[in-house]
PDB file of C-alpha atoms in Angstrom:
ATOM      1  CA  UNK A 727      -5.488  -6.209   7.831  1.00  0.00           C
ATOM      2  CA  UNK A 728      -2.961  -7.991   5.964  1.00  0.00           C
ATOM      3  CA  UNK A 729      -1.923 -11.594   7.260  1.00  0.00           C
ATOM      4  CA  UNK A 730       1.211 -13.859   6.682  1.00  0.00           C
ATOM      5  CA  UNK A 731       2.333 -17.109   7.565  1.00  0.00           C
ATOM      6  CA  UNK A 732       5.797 -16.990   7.213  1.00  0.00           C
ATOM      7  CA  UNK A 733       7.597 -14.442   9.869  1.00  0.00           C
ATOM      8  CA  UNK A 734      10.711 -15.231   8.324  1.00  0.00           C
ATOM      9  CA  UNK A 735       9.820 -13.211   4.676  1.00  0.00           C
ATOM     10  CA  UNK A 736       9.047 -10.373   6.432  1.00  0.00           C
ATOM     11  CA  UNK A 737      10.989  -7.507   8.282  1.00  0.00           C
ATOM     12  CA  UNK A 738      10.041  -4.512   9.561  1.00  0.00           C
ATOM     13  CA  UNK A 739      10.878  -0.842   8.710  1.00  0.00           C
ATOM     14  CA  UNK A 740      10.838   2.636   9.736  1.00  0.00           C
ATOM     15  CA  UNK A 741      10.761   4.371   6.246  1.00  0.00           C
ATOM     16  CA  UNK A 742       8.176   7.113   6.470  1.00  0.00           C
ATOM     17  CA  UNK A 743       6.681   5.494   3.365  1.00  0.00           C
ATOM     18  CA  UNK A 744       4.580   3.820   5.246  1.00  0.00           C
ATOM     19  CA  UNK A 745       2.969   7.055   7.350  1.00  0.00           C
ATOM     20  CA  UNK A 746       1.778   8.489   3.642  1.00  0.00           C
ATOM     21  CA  UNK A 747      -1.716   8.272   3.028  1.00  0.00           C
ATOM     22  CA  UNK A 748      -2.209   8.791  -0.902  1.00  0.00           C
ATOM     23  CA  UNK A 749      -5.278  10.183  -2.604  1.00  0.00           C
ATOM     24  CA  UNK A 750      -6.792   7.554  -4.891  1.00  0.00           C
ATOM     25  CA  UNK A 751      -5.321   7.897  -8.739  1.00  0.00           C
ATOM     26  CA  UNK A 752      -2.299   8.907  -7.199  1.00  0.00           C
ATOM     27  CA  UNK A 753       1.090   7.500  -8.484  1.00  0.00           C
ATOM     28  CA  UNK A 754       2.604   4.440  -6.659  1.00  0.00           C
ATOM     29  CA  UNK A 755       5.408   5.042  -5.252  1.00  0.00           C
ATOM     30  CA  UNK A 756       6.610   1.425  -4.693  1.00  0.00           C
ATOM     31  CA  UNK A 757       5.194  -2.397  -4.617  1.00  0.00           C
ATOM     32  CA  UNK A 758       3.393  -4.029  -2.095  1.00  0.00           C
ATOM     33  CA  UNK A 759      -0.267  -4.055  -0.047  1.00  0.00           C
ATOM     34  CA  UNK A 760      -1.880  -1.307   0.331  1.00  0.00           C
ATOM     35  CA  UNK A 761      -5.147  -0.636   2.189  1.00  0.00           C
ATOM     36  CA  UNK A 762      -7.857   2.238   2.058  1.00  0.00           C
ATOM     37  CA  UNK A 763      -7.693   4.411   5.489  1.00  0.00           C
ATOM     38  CA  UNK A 764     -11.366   4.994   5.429  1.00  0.00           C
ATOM     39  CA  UNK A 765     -13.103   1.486   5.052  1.00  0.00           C
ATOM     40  CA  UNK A 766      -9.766  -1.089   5.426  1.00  0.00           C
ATOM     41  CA  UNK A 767     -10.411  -2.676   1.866  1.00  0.00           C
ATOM     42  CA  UNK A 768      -6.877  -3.495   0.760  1.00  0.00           C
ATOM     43  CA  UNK A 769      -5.301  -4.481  -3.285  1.00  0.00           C
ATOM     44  CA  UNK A 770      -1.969  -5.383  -4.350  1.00  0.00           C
ATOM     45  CA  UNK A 771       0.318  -3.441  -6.349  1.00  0.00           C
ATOM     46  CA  UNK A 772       3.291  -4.268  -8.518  1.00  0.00           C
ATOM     47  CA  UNK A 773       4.343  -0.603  -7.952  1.00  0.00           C
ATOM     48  CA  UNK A 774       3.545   0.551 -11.686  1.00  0.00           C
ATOM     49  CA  UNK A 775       0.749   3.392 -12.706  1.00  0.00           C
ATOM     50  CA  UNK A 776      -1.968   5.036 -10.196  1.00  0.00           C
ATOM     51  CA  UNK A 777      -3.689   3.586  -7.382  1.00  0.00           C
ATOM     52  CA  UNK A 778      -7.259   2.860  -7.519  1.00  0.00           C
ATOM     53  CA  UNK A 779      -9.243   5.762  -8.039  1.00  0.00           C
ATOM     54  CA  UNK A 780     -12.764   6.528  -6.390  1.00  0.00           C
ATOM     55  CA  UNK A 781     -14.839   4.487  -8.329  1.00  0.00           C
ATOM     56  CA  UNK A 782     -12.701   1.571  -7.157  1.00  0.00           C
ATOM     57  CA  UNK A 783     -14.974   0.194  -4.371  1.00  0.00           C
ATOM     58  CA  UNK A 784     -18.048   2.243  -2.350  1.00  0.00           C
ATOM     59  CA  UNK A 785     -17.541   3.536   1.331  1.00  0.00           C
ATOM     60  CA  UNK A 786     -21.352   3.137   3.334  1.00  0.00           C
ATOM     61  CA  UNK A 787     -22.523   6.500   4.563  1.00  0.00           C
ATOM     62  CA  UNK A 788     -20.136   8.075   6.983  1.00  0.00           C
ATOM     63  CA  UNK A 789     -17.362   6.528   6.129  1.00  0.00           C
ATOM     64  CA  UNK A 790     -14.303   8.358   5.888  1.00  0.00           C
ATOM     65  CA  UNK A 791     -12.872   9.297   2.199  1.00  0.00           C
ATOM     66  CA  UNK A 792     -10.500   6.862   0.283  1.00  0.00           C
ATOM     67  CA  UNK A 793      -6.650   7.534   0.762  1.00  0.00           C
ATOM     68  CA  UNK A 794      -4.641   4.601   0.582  1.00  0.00           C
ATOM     69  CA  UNK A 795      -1.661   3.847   2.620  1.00  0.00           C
ATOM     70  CA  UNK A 796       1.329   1.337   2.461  1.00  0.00           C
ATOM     71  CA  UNK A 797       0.605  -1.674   5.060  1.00  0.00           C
ATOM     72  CA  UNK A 798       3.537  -4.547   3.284  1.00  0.00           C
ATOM     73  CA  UNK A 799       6.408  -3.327   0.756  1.00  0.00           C
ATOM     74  CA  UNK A 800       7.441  -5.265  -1.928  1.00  0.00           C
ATOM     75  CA  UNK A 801      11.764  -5.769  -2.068  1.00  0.00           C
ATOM     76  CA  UNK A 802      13.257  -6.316  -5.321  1.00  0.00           C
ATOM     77  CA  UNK A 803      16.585  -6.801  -5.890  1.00  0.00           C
ATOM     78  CA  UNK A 804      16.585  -4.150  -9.285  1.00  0.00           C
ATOM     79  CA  UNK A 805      16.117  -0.596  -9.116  1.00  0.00           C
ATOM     80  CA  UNK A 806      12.544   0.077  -9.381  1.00  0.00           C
ATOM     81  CA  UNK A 807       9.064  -0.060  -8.210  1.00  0.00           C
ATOM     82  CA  UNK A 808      11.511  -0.013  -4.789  1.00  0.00           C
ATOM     83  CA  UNK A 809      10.722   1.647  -0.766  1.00  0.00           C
ATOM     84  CA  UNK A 810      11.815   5.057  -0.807  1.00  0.00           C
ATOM     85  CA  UNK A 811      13.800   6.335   2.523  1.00  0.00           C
ATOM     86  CA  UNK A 812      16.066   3.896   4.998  1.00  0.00           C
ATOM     87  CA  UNK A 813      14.247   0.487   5.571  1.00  0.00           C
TER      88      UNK A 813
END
């Protein structure tokens, strides 16, 4: 889980972006955190390329298959990487 000190730098949203799980080598869609549904690892992204792809880190046996999903967007005040949908 992601932590923060500073409740004041962050506000939250209802953009759906954040309900997507993504397959790994996927393209990101925007900056931020995002963390694997199946074992909870979590990178950074500048919003730029793919996400990790399966090789990235091993699941133990019986884990459930890497997706990613967006846990902390990135704002930026040009046009892209940026949060698709209403914040």
């Amino acid at each position: 889980m992601a932590i923060f000190k500073y409740t004041n730098y962050l506000a939250q949203s209802k953009s759906t972006s954040f309900d997507q799980p993504l397959q790994p080598s996927s393209f990101v869609p925007c900056g931020g955190i995002y963390r694997c549904t199946g074992c909870g690892t979590e990178i950074a992204s500048e919003g730029i390329g793919l996400l990790p792809d399966r090789s990235h880190h091993k699941h133990a046996p019986g884990q459930p298959p890497m997706a990613w999903q967006l846990t902390v967007a990135t704002v930026a005040t040009h046009p892209q990487p940026y949060l698709h949908g209403a914040a």
